């Protein structure tokens, strides 16, 4: 009995230490940058770290466009942000990253109606069954997490360049570390004979986000536009909404104790969006509000070039 009690106390102590470590190492954005007169777009802003990011930018006075797939949930989020920040310049626009048609319509609308775009936060992402596909015939996870943001960014790029010191922020993940051996010619294929394909596909999509950022930074040289990728930490968000209910419940219980809150998870995204001191670090990767070394899986410059070329073909970027 005494032995069992000792084990329980030891486990409890370990859990407390882990919780304290997470809290003490979480980076916080301390920037007091004012965004009055500036415009920001945050994808997937109706929930999770996207919502927290949008609210922070609104508090700073920015015009904030919530780019959401669900207009009802998006409007609910906008109303909450307006109430919390007293900034009425918050608007919802429909964007479904799993549809290239929706992305093109959204981008055209932004260019036609907005005067400027200072901050684009490619935040929206999801985890899903590995073999689920979109109306465009691509794997849902790859399109929503990578190909969609790639197309959106490129469609808006000329418009963004017109705004001095604009920023493009891509929310990636440390899961990219596990996407070794990326085959850019087979981004939309999976191995049905292997387990864990959902995580493997998610890791692949997040590695693509980082490689995209690296190549984009090179292509932005000579402009005042900068771009950054980041790992927000492990946060309980709606990204798990498509995971089977029993598995989701287990994951949520673990994440609730061991990992960051949504506000904590949004800090690095906010930091990359506003911090003045990182202006010279375009293309770099961030975690807990500081720059970190690029993962080994993303260190081959040839892969980023190849990925860009393949991605242009997949999204039909240069076709009318």
Short mmCIF file of C-alpha atoms in Angstrom, two decimals:
data_model
loop_
_atom_site.label_atom_id
_atom_site.label_comp_id
_atom_site.label_asym_id
_atom_site.label_seq_id
_atom_site.Cartn_x
_atom_site.Cartn_y
_atom_site.Cartn_z
CA UNK A 1 0.00 0.00 0.00
CA UNK A 2 2.80 2.37 0.97
CA UNK A 3 4.63 1.46 -2.24
CA UNK A 4 1.55 2.30 -4.31
CA UNK A 5 1.20 5.64 -2.55
CA UNK A 6 4.85 6.44 -3.28
CA UNK A 7 4.32 5.72 -6.97
CA UNK A 8 1.26 7.97 -7.08
CA UNK A 9 3.16 10.78 -5.36
CA UNK A 10 6.06 10.35 -7.77
CA UNK A 11 3.74 10.48 -10.78
CA UNK A 12 1.99 13.55 -9.38
CA UNK A 13 5.33 15.28 -8.83
CA UNK A 14 6.42 14.53 -12.40
CA UNK A 15 3.15 15.93 -13.77
CA UNK A 16 3.55 19.12 -11.74
CA UNK A 17 7.14 19.56 -12.93
CA UNK A 18 6.08 19.11 -16.57
CA UNK A 19 3.26 21.62 -16.13
CA UNK A 20 5.62 24.14 -14.53
CA UNK A 21 8.14 23.64 -17.33
CA UNK A 22 5.53 24.36 -19.97
CA UNK A 23 4.38 27.51 -18.17
CA UNK A 24 7.89 28.81 -17.50
CA UNK A 25 9.20 28.22 -21.03
CA UNK A 26 6.20 29.63 -22.89
CA UNK A 27 7.22 32.71 -24.84
CA UNK A 28 5.06 35.85 -24.64
CA UNK A 29 4.90 38.64 -27.17
CA UNK A 30 5.86 41.81 -25.29
CA UNK A 31 5.64 44.13 -28.29
CA UNK A 32 3.43 47.19 -27.87
CA UNK A 33 3.26 47.93 -31.61
CA UNK A 34 0.18 49.89 -32.63
CA UNK A 35 -1.63 48.74 -35.79
CA UNK A 36 -4.07 51.61 -36.27
CA UNK A 37 -4.49 52.21 -40.01
CA UNK A 38 -3.24 48.73 -40.92
CA UNK A 39 -5.10 45.69 -42.25
CA UNK A 40 -4.61 42.06 -41.29
CA UNK A 41 -6.07 38.79 -42.56
CA UNK A 42 -6.13 35.76 -40.27
CA UNK A 43 -7.29 32.45 -41.76
CA UNK A 44 -9.18 30.09 -39.49
CA UNK A 45 -9.80 32.99 -37.13
CA UNK A 46 -13.10 31.84 -35.67
CA UNK A 47 -11.45 29.52 -33.13
CA UNK A 48 -8.25 28.48 -31.38
CA UNK A 49 -4.99 30.36 -31.85
CA UNK A 50 -6.42 32.02 -34.95
CA UNK A 51 -9.11 33.65 -32.85
CA UNK A 52 -6.60 34.73 -30.18
CA UNK A 53 -4.33 36.19 -32.87
CA UNK A 54 -7.18 38.10 -34.49
CA UNK A 55 -8.30 39.50 -31.15
CA UNK A 56 -4.79 40.70 -30.31
CA UNK A 57 -4.41 42.43 -33.68
CA UNK A 58 -7.81 44.05 -33.21
CA UNK A 59 -6.76 45.31 -29.75
CA UNK A 60 -3.84 47.02 -31.45
CA UNK A 61 -6.27 48.91 -33.67
CA UNK A 62 -5.93 46.98 -36.93
CA UNK A 63 -8.69 46.33 -39.40
CA UNK A 64 -8.96 42.55 -39.06
CA UNK A 65 -10.49 40.24 -41.65
CA UNK A 66 -11.49 36.85 -40.30
CA UNK A 67 -11.12 34.43 -43.21
CA UNK A 68 -13.39 31.54 -42.23
CA UNK A 69 -14.99 28.52 -43.84
CA UNK A 70 -18.11 28.70 -41.64
CA UNK A 71 -19.75 32.15 -41.90
CA UNK A 72 -21.93 31.60 -38.82
CA UNK A 73 -19.03 30.68 -36.55
CA UNK A 74 -16.99 33.43 -38.14
CA UNK A 75 -19.65 36.05 -37.37
CA UNK A 76 -19.93 34.82 -33.79
CA UNK A 77 -16.16 35.21 -33.42
CA UNK A 78 -16.22 38.71 -34.96
CA UNK A 79 -18.90 39.86 -32.56
CA UNK A 80 -16.92 38.55 -29.57
CA UNK A 81 -13.76 40.29 -30.78
CA UNK A 82 -15.59 43.58 -31.35
CA UNK A 83 -17.06 43.39 -27.86
CA UNK A 84 -13.70 42.51 -26.27
CA UNK A 85 -11.65 45.14 -28.11
CA UNK A 86 -14.16 47.91 -28.88
CA UNK A 87 -12.77 47.79 -32.41
CA UNK A 88 -15.67 47.70 -34.84
CA UNK A 89 -13.38 47.30 -37.86
CA UNK A 90 -13.55 43.49 -37.74
CA UNK A 91 -15.11 41.68 -40.67
CA UNK A 92 -15.77 38.11 -41.75
CA UNK A 93 -15.08 36.90 -45.28
CA UNK A 94 -15.74 33.40 -46.59
CA UNK A 95 -12.68 31.29 -47.32
CA UNK A 96 -12.54 27.52 -47.74
CA UNK A 97 -8.93 26.43 -48.16
CA UNK A 98 -10.05 23.02 -49.40
CA UNK A 99 -11.46 24.71 -52.51
CA UNK A 100 -9.24 26.51 -55.03
CA UNK A 101 -12.36 28.20 -56.39
CA UNK A 102 -13.13 29.66 -52.95
CA UNK A 103 -9.53 30.81 -52.53
CA UNK A 104 -9.54 32.60 -55.88
CA UNK A 105 -12.86 34.29 -55.10
CA UNK A 106 -11.60 35.40 -51.70
CA UNK A 107 -8.35 36.80 -53.11
CA UNK A 108 -10.17 38.65 -55.89
CA UNK A 109 -12.52 40.18 -53.36
CA UNK A 110 -9.67 41.36 -51.15
CA UNK A 111 -7.84 42.99 -54.04
CA UNK A 112 -11.03 44.66 -55.26
CA UNK A 113 -12.22 46.03 -51.91
CA UNK A 114 -9.21 46.57 -49.64
CA UNK A 115 -6.79 49.48 -49.81
CA UNK A 116 -3.85 47.63 -48.28
CA UNK A 117 -2.74 44.40 -46.63
CA UNK A 118 -0.12 44.66 -43.92
CA UNK A 119 -0.33 41.22 -42.31
CA UNK A 120 -1.38 37.86 -43.75
CA UNK A 121 -1.50 35.07 -41.18
CA UNK A 122 -1.85 31.62 -42.73
CA UNK A 123 -3.13 29.99 -39.58
CA UNK A 124 -5.92 27.62 -40.61
CA UNK A 125 -5.08 23.93 -40.54
CA UNK A 126 -6.58 20.56 -39.80
CA UNK A 127 -5.90 16.93 -39.10
CA UNK A 128 -8.09 14.40 -40.89
CA UNK A 129 -8.22 10.94 -42.35
CA UNK A 130 -5.18 10.54 -44.54
CA UNK A 131 -7.12 9.42 -47.61
CA UNK A 132 -9.86 12.08 -47.59
CA UNK A 133 -9.82 14.25 -50.73
CA UNK A 134 -11.09 17.67 -51.79
CA UNK A 135 -13.21 18.77 -54.75
CA UNK A 136 -9.91 19.53 -56.50
CA UNK A 137 -8.82 15.91 -56.20
CA UNK A 138 -6.06 16.53 -53.64
CA UNK A 139 -5.58 15.06 -50.18
CA UNK A 140 -7.61 17.25 -47.82
CA UNK A 141 -4.80 17.72 -45.27
CA UNK A 142 -2.29 18.71 -47.94
CA UNK A 143 -4.64 21.19 -49.59
CA UNK A 144 -6.03 22.82 -46.44
CA UNK A 145 -2.67 22.99 -44.66
CA UNK A 146 -0.34 23.76 -47.53
CA UNK A 147 -1.57 24.05 -51.13
CA UNK A 148 -4.43 26.36 -50.13
CA UNK A 149 -2.20 28.82 -48.21
CA UNK A 150 0.38 28.61 -51.02
CA UNK A 151 -2.21 29.63 -53.61
CA UNK A 152 -3.76 32.30 -51.39
CA UNK A 153 -0.41 33.91 -50.63
CA UNK A 154 0.66 33.97 -54.26
CA UNK A 155 -2.66 35.40 -55.46
CA UNK A 156 -2.31 38.22 -52.93
CA UNK A 157 1.45 38.70 -53.26
CA UNK A 158 1.49 41.55 -55.78
CA UNK A 159 -1.12 43.34 -53.68
CA UNK A 160 0.85 42.77 -50.47
CA UNK A 161 4.01 44.17 -52.04
CA UNK A 162 2.25 47.51 -52.46
CA UNK A 163 2.11 47.88 -48.68
CA UNK A 164 5.41 48.91 -47.05
CA UNK A 165 6.84 46.46 -44.51
CA UNK A 166 4.05 43.93 -44.89
CA UNK A 167 4.38 40.48 -43.32
CA UNK A 168 3.35 36.94 -44.23
CA UNK A 169 3.20 34.54 -41.28
CA UNK A 170 2.89 30.79 -41.83
CA UNK A 171 1.84 28.63 -38.90
CA UNK A 172 3.75 25.35 -39.19
CA UNK A 173 4.61 22.75 -36.55
CA UNK A 174 7.51 20.87 -35.00
CA UNK A 175 5.82 17.83 -36.51
CA UNK A 176 7.80 18.81 -39.62
CA UNK A 177 10.83 17.21 -37.95
CA UNK A 178 9.28 13.82 -38.63
CA UNK A 179 8.71 14.36 -42.35
CA UNK A 180 12.10 13.07 -43.49
CA UNK A 181 12.62 12.10 -47.11
CA UNK A 182 10.06 14.47 -48.62
CA UNK A 183 9.18 13.41 -52.16
CA UNK A 184 7.91 16.56 -53.87
CA UNK A 185 6.67 14.55 -56.84
CA UNK A 186 4.33 12.52 -54.65
CA UNK A 187 2.90 15.02 -52.21
CA UNK A 188 -0.66 13.79 -52.73
CA UNK A 189 -0.05 10.08 -52.28
CA UNK A 190 -0.11 7.92 -49.16
CA UNK A 191 1.08 4.42 -48.31
CA UNK A 192 -1.96 2.37 -47.25
CA UNK A 193 0.32 -0.44 -46.09
CA UNK A 194 1.74 1.67 -43.25
CA UNK A 195 0.26 2.77 -39.93
CA UNK A 196 0.18 6.38 -38.74
CA UNK A 197 -0.49 7.87 -42.15
CA UNK A 198 -2.60 10.67 -40.67
CA UNK A 199 0.31 12.03 -38.63
CA UNK A 200 2.76 11.41 -41.47
CA UNK A 201 0.59 13.44 -43.83
CA UNK A 202 0.15 16.23 -41.29
CA UNK A 203 3.93 16.34 -40.75
CA UNK A 204 4.48 16.51 -44.50
CA UNK A 205 2.08 19.43 -44.87
CA UNK A 206 3.80 21.36 -42.08
CA UNK A 207 7.25 20.74 -43.52
CA UNK A 208 5.93 22.17 -46.78
CA UNK A 209 4.84 25.32 -44.87
CA UNK A 210 8.42 25.81 -43.67
CA UNK A 211 10.00 25.13 -47.06
CA UNK A 212 7.47 27.49 -48.66
CA UNK A 213 8.49 30.23 -46.22
CA UNK A 214 12.19 29.71 -46.96
CA UNK A 215 11.69 29.96 -50.71
CA UNK A 216 9.24 32.85 -50.42
CA UNK A 217 11.79 34.85 -48.41
CA UNK A 218 14.30 34.45 -51.24
CA UNK A 219 11.75 35.63 -53.78
CA UNK A 220 10.90 38.65 -51.62
CA UNK A 221 14.47 39.90 -51.48
CA UNK A 222 14.62 43.47 -52.73
CA UNK A 223 11.14 44.24 -51.34
CA UNK A 224 10.08 45.39 -47.88
CA UNK A 225 7.85 42.34 -47.38
CA UNK A 226 9.05 39.70 -44.90
CA UNK A 227 7.84 36.20 -44.08
CA UNK A 228 8.19 33.85 -41.14
CA UNK A 229 7.19 30.32 -40.16
CA UNK A 230 6.58 29.15 -36.63
CA UNK A 231 5.78 26.31 -34.27
CA UNK A 232 3.03 27.46 -31.87
CA UNK A 233 3.58 24.63 -29.42
CA UNK A 234 1.12 21.84 -28.76
CA UNK A 235 -2.26 23.47 -28.24
CA UNK A 236 -5.75 22.04 -27.94
CA UNK A 237 -7.61 23.55 -30.90
CA UNK A 238 -10.32 22.49 -33.34
CA UNK A 239 -7.64 20.90 -35.54
CA UNK A 240 -8.67 17.62 -33.88
CA UNK A 241 -12.35 18.00 -34.82
CA UNK A 242 -12.18 15.32 -37.52
CA UNK A 243 -10.42 12.77 -35.31
CA UNK A 244 -12.64 9.88 -34.06
CA UNK A 245 -14.44 10.87 -30.85
CA UNK A 246 -12.84 8.34 -28.48
CA UNK A 247 -9.32 9.08 -29.66
CA UNK A 248 -10.06 12.81 -29.60
CA UNK A 249 -11.21 12.61 -25.97
CA UNK A 250 -7.98 10.90 -24.91
CA UNK A 251 -5.82 13.39 -26.82
CA UNK A 252 -7.73 16.35 -25.38
CA UNK A 253 -7.23 15.16 -21.79
CA UNK A 254 -3.49 14.86 -22.33
CA UNK A 255 -3.21 18.21 -24.10
CA UNK A 256 -5.32 20.01 -21.50
CA UNK A 257 -2.83 19.14 -18.79
CA UNK A 258 0.53 19.08 -20.53
CA UNK A 259 0.27 21.72 -23.18
CA UNK A 260 -0.41 25.39 -23.85
CA UNK A 261 -3.67 27.25 -23.69
CA UNK A 262 -4.91 28.84 -26.91
CA UNK A 263 -3.77 32.28 -25.79
CA UNK A 264 -0.31 30.92 -24.97
CA UNK A 265 -0.18 29.10 -28.30
CA UNK A 266 -1.00 32.29 -30.21
CA UNK A 267 1.91 34.28 -28.78
CA UNK A 268 4.51 33.31 -31.39
CA UNK A 269 2.07 33.99 -34.22
CA UNK A 270 1.39 37.43 -32.76
CA UNK A 271 5.11 38.01 -32.25
CA UNK A 272 5.93 37.18 -35.87
CA UNK A 273 3.12 39.47 -36.99
CA UNK A 274 4.17 42.59 -35.10
CA UNK A 275 7.65 42.45 -33.50
CA UNK A 276 9.95 45.08 -35.00
CA UNK A 277 13.18 43.34 -34.02
CA UNK A 278 12.71 40.43 -36.42
CA UNK A 279 12.50 42.51 -39.60
CA UNK A 280 15.92 41.24 -40.72
CA UNK A 281 15.04 37.57 -40.11
CA UNK A 282 12.79 36.92 -43.09
CA UNK A 283 12.46 33.22 -43.87
CA UNK A 284 13.43 32.09 -40.38
CA UNK A 285 11.53 29.73 -38.10
CA UNK A 286 10.27 30.71 -34.63
CA UNK A 287 9.14 29.01 -31.42
CA UNK A 288 8.18 30.60 -28.11
CA UNK A 289 8.79 34.08 -29.53
CA UNK A 290 12.39 33.53 -30.53
CA UNK A 291 14.14 32.35 -33.66
CA UNK A 292 15.24 28.70 -33.75
CA UNK A 293 17.39 26.63 -36.06
CA UNK A 294 15.69 25.22 -39.11
CA UNK A 295 14.78 21.55 -38.71
CA UNK A 296 17.09 19.08 -40.46
CA UNK A 297 14.22 18.05 -42.72
CA UNK A 298 14.07 21.61 -44.12
CA UNK A 299 17.76 22.33 -44.67
CA UNK A 300 18.09 21.32 -48.33
CA UNK A 301 17.63 24.52 -50.42
CA UNK A 302 17.04 22.48 -53.57
CA UNK A 303 13.95 20.87 -52.07
CA UNK A 304 12.33 24.25 -51.38
CA UNK A 305 12.88 25.26 -55.01
CA UNK A 306 11.50 21.97 -56.29
CA UNK A 307 8.51 22.21 -53.97
CA UNK A 308 7.67 25.70 -55.22
CA UNK A 309 7.75 24.58 -58.85
CA UNK A 310 5.58 21.53 -58.18
CA UNK A 311 3.16 23.59 -56.08
CA UNK A 312 2.69 26.13 -58.88
CA UNK A 313 1.65 23.28 -61.16
CA UNK A 314 -0.66 21.68 -58.61
CA UNK A 315 -2.59 24.89 -57.87
CA UNK A 316 -2.44 26.01 -61.52
CA UNK A 317 -0.99 29.31 -60.41
CA UNK A 318 0.01 30.60 -63.84
CA UNK A 319 -3.12 29.56 -65.69
CA UNK A 320 -5.96 31.96 -66.42
#
